[in-house]
Short mmCIF file of C-alpha atoms in Angstrom, two decimals:
data_model
loop_
_atom_site.label_atom_id
_atom_site.label_comp_id
_atom_site.label_asym_id
_atom_site.label_seq_id
_atom_site.Cartn_x
_atom_site.Cartn_y
_atom_site.Cartn_z
CA ARG A 50 -0.09 -0.03 0.20
CA LYS A 51 1.31 3.60 -0.70
CA GLU A 52 2.26 5.91 1.86
CA VAL A 53 0.00 8.18 0.21
CA GLU A 54 -2.69 7.52 -2.15
CA GLN A 55 -5.27 9.99 -4.27
CA ASP A 56 -7.46 9.31 -7.08
CA PRO A 57 -5.61 11.03 -10.16
CA GLY A 58 -8.42 12.27 -11.77
CA PRO A 59 -8.65 14.56 -14.28
CA PHE A 60 -11.42 15.75 -12.60
CA ASN A 61 -13.75 17.83 -14.93
CA VAL A 62 -15.84 20.20 -13.84
CA PRO A 63 -17.39 23.96 -15.03
CA GLU A 64 -16.45 26.94 -13.63
CA GLY A 65 -18.56 27.66 -10.70
CA ALA A 66 -19.02 24.28 -9.71
CA THR A 67 -17.83 22.83 -6.04
CA VAL A 68 -15.35 19.96 -6.32
CA ALA A 69 -13.84 17.78 -3.66
CA PHE A 70 -10.37 15.73 -3.44
CA ASN A 71 -9.92 13.00 -0.86
CA CYS A 72 -6.61 11.58 0.05
CA THR A 73 -5.60 8.73 2.35
CA TYR A 74 -2.73 8.58 4.52
CA SER A 75 -1.13 4.83 5.57
CA ASN A 76 1.26 6.08 8.43
CA SER A 77 -1.16 6.80 11.68
CA ALA A 78 1.93 8.28 13.44
CA SER A 79 1.69 11.37 10.69
CA GLN A 80 2.33 13.99 12.59
CA SER A 81 1.26 17.02 9.95
CA PHE A 82 -0.46 17.63 6.67
CA PHE A 83 -0.30 19.89 3.30
CA TRP A 84 -1.95 20.41 0.23
CA TYR A 85 0.26 21.67 -2.60
CA ARG A 86 -0.81 22.77 -5.86
CA GLN A 87 1.10 22.05 -9.20
CA ASP A 88 0.85 23.55 -12.55
CA CYS A 89 1.43 21.97 -15.81
CA ARG A 90 5.46 21.53 -16.14
CA LYS A 91 6.17 24.13 -13.20
CA GLU A 92 7.03 23.64 -9.29
CA PRO A 93 4.65 22.62 -6.32
CA LYS A 94 3.49 25.49 -4.45
CA LEU A 95 2.06 25.33 -0.85
CA LEU A 96 -1.64 25.81 -1.16
CA MET A 97 -2.72 24.97 2.63
CA SER A 98 -1.94 23.43 5.73
CA VAL A 99 -4.62 21.27 7.04
CA TYR A 100 -4.74 21.16 10.91
CA SER A 101 -7.02 19.00 13.00
CA SER A 102 -9.67 21.10 13.65
CA GLY A 103 -10.34 21.90 9.84
CA ASN A 104 -9.39 25.29 7.68
CA GLU A 105 -11.01 27.40 5.55
CA ASP A 106 -9.03 29.83 3.28
CA GLY A 107 -11.37 31.67 0.61
CA ARG A 108 -12.85 28.96 -1.46
CA PHE A 109 -10.67 26.70 -0.30
CA THR A 110 -11.39 23.98 3.12
CA ALA A 111 -9.58 21.21 4.04
CA GLN A 112 -10.26 18.52 6.36
CA LEU A 113 -8.61 15.65 8.51
CA ASN A 114 -10.11 12.79 9.73
CA ARG A 115 -7.27 10.98 11.69
CA ALA A 116 -9.81 7.91 12.62
CA SER A 117 -10.12 6.93 8.76
CA GLN A 118 -6.75 8.49 8.15
CA TYR A 119 -7.88 10.39 5.42
CA ILE A 120 -7.37 14.31 4.01
CA SER A 121 -10.07 16.65 1.98
CA LEU A 122 -9.75 19.21 -0.12
CA LEU A 123 -12.96 21.20 -1.17
CA ILE A 124 -12.76 24.14 -4.14
CA ARG A 125 -16.33 25.84 -4.00
CA ASP A 126 -16.70 28.41 -6.96
CA SER A 127 -14.38 26.97 -9.38
CA LYS A 128 -12.54 28.94 -11.31
CA LEU A 129 -10.46 28.58 -15.04
CA SER A 130 -7.61 29.27 -12.55
CA ASP A 131 -7.79 26.44 -10.51
CA SER A 132 -7.04 23.86 -13.22
CA ALA A 133 -3.68 22.39 -12.00
CA THR A 134 -2.93 19.43 -10.12
CA TYR A 135 -3.49 18.99 -6.15
CA LEU A 136 -0.86 16.81 -4.42
CA CYS A 137 -1.49 15.68 -1.20
CA VAL A 138 1.50 15.98 1.32
CA VAL A 139 2.06 14.08 4.61
CA ASN A 140 4.84 14.62 7.02
CA PRO A 141 5.32 11.40 8.98
CA MET A 142 7.80 13.13 11.58
CA ASN A 143 8.97 9.59 12.87
CA THR A 144 12.45 10.26 12.45
CA GLY A 145 12.03 14.00 13.80
CA PHE A 146 12.74 15.87 10.61
CA GLN A 147 10.21 17.04 8.49
CA LYS A 148 10.44 14.35 5.19
CA LEU A 149 7.39 15.17 3.27
CA VAL A 150 5.89 11.96 1.40
CA PHE A 151 3.85 13.26 -1.58
CA GLY A 152 0.84 11.88 -3.19
CA THR A 153 1.34 11.25 -6.73
CA GLY A 154 -1.94 14.30 -7.74
CA THR A 155 -5.34 14.73 -8.90
CA ARG A 156 -5.95 16.64 -11.80
CA LEU A 157 -8.46 19.18 -11.91
CA LEU A 158 -9.52 20.39 -15.16
CA VAL A 159 -12.05 23.61 -14.97
CA SER A 160 -13.70 24.55 -18.23
CA PRO A 161 -15.83 27.68 -19.11
CA ASN B 161 13.78 38.21 -3.54
CA ALA B 162 14.92 35.47 -6.65
CA GLY B 163 13.27 32.05 -4.08
CA VAL B 164 14.63 28.71 -5.26
CA THR B 165 17.09 28.84 -8.42
CA GLN B 166 18.27 25.79 -10.30
CA THR B 167 20.34 25.32 -12.95
CA PRO B 168 20.23 23.83 -15.69
CA LYS B 169 16.67 23.85 -16.19
CA PHE B 170 17.21 21.09 -19.22
CA GLN B 171 19.80 18.83 -19.98
CA VAL B 172 20.86 15.88 -21.99
CA LEU B 173 23.08 13.38 -21.13
CA LYS B 174 24.44 10.01 -22.11
CA THR B 175 24.67 6.66 -20.05
CA GLY B 176 27.70 6.89 -17.85
CA GLN B 177 28.39 11.01 -18.15
CA SER B 178 28.72 12.65 -15.32
CA MET B 179 27.14 16.19 -14.02
CA THR B 180 25.88 18.73 -11.00
CA LEU B 181 22.81 20.58 -10.50
CA GLN B 182 22.99 23.39 -8.84
CA CYS B 183 20.87 24.76 -6.49
CA ALA B 184 20.79 28.41 -4.41
CA GLN B 185 17.97 29.91 -2.15
CA ASP B 186 18.02 33.50 -0.72
CA MET B 187 15.46 33.19 1.98
CA ASN B 188 18.61 32.36 4.84
CA HIS B 189 16.74 28.57 5.40
CA ASN B 190 18.33 26.35 7.34
CA SER B 191 16.99 23.44 5.25
CA MET B 192 17.26 21.97 1.78
CA TYR B 193 16.42 19.29 -0.05
CA TRP B 194 16.45 17.62 -3.58
CA TYR B 195 13.36 15.33 -4.81
CA ARG B 196 12.71 13.35 -8.28
CA GLN B 197 9.13 13.46 -9.77
CA ASP B 198 8.65 10.70 -12.39
CA PRO B 199 5.19 10.37 -14.11
CA GLY B 200 2.81 8.08 -11.34
CA MET B 201 5.37 8.49 -8.55
CA GLY B 202 4.87 11.57 -6.71
CA LEU B 203 8.04 13.36 -5.66
CA ARG B 204 10.27 11.35 -3.89
CA LEU B 205 13.45 12.82 -1.75
CA ILE B 206 16.74 12.05 -2.83
CA TYR B 207 19.09 14.06 -0.24
CA TYR B 208 18.04 16.50 2.14
CA SER B 209 20.02 18.59 4.36
CA ALA B 210 18.76 19.62 7.80
CA SER B 211 21.49 22.79 7.96
CA GLU B 212 24.57 23.76 6.94
CA GLY B 213 27.41 20.91 7.25
CA THR B 214 24.85 17.92 7.14
CA THR B 215 23.66 15.79 4.56
CA ASP B 216 21.32 12.90 4.96
CA LYS B 217 19.83 10.07 2.66
CA GLY B 218 16.17 10.06 1.73
CA GLU B 219 14.45 7.27 -0.17
CA VAL B 220 16.09 7.23 -3.37
CA PRO B 221 19.69 8.44 -2.62
CA ASN B 222 21.53 5.40 -5.02
CA GLY B 223 23.45 6.72 -7.52
CA TYR B 224 23.11 10.34 -6.44
CA ASN B 225 25.63 12.39 -4.11
CA VAL B 226 25.36 15.86 -2.92
CA SER B 227 26.93 18.71 -1.42
CA ARG B 228 25.96 21.57 1.08
CA LEU B 229 28.21 24.40 0.06
CA ASN B 230 27.06 26.99 2.40
CA LYS B 231 23.92 27.76 3.95
CA ARG B 232 22.78 28.95 0.61
CA GLU B 233 23.71 26.40 -2.05
CA PHE B 234 23.21 22.54 -2.08
CA SER B 235 24.36 20.28 -5.05
CA LEU B 236 23.54 16.86 -6.65
CA ARG B 237 25.64 15.18 -8.55
CA LEU B 238 25.35 12.37 -10.81
CA GLU B 239 28.49 10.42 -11.02
CA SER B 240 27.74 7.93 -14.02
CA ALA B 241 23.94 8.97 -15.19
CA ALA B 242 21.75 6.11 -16.28
CA PRO B 243 18.30 6.12 -18.61
CA SER B 244 16.50 5.27 -14.88
CA GLN B 245 17.59 8.72 -13.69
CA THR B 246 15.76 10.81 -16.67
CA SER B 247 13.30 12.65 -14.36
CA VAL B 248 12.62 16.29 -13.38
CA TYR B 249 14.77 17.21 -10.32
CA PHE B 250 13.67 19.37 -7.71
CA CYS B 251 15.57 21.86 -5.06
CA ALA B 252 13.67 22.72 -1.97
CA SER B 253 14.32 24.80 1.37
CA SER B 254 12.35 25.32 4.10
CA GLU B 255 12.98 27.44 7.50
CA SER B 256 13.91 24.32 9.10
CA GLY B 257 12.75 21.03 9.23
CA GLY B 258 9.89 21.42 11.75
CA PRO B 259 6.70 19.91 11.17
CA THR B 260 4.61 23.18 10.06
CA TYR B 261 7.38 24.90 8.14
CA GLU B 262 6.20 25.26 4.35
CA GLN B 263 8.72 24.35 1.59
CA TYR B 264 9.37 26.17 -1.73
CA PHE B 265 10.69 24.60 -4.55
CA GLY B 266 12.66 26.03 -7.46
CA PRO B 267 11.65 25.58 -11.08
CA GLY B 268 13.18 22.17 -11.56
CA THR B 269 15.66 20.80 -14.17
CA ARG B 270 14.71 18.26 -16.83
CA LEU B 271 16.98 15.84 -17.22
CA THR B 272 17.37 13.03 -19.84
CA VAL B 273 19.75 10.41 -19.88
CA THR B 274 20.10 8.54 -23.36
#
């Protein structure tokens, strides 16, 4: 089983739609969680951290479910500019140092 | 601020050739990382440097060496390139190795080994 698993998609949605991605992780001792965004042929960039209480940043909401070991990302009112690959990232922290484990990404395509 | 810079952007090597990928950051970060990204695999950590003067192996270190030249620079060397090392290589840095610190990535180097 992969440490971090995501549905690769693509998710094709119209502008204005709400879309949700899930990600599961295998290490129950994982300490911190992130969503990164990667545009085609570009570097990953942090979208948001995921906290136990859940967090929201504008149109984006991230949730963590430790009992079921999954993380979710909800995007409301999708924009064309949201088209990208979304990487679920987990930090096991079992060595005391941040060594991130990346999922393979979920591709989102927002159409007019 | 330029953030994290990488050179070269593209490189084609023949099997057995060597090369060094350069990475520099201007954010005064303590920790630096080298990843490779392959289709269907996600980013995988090759080596990291928790602080100046230290380096450690990541998930896929075989065939690579690194040097943390100073606080700003972290280079990755391929001594004898193999086709399996065809990949996109990203350098990243973070303020420290603590659990909440964001990693900032460079633009990547696309390497093809024939």
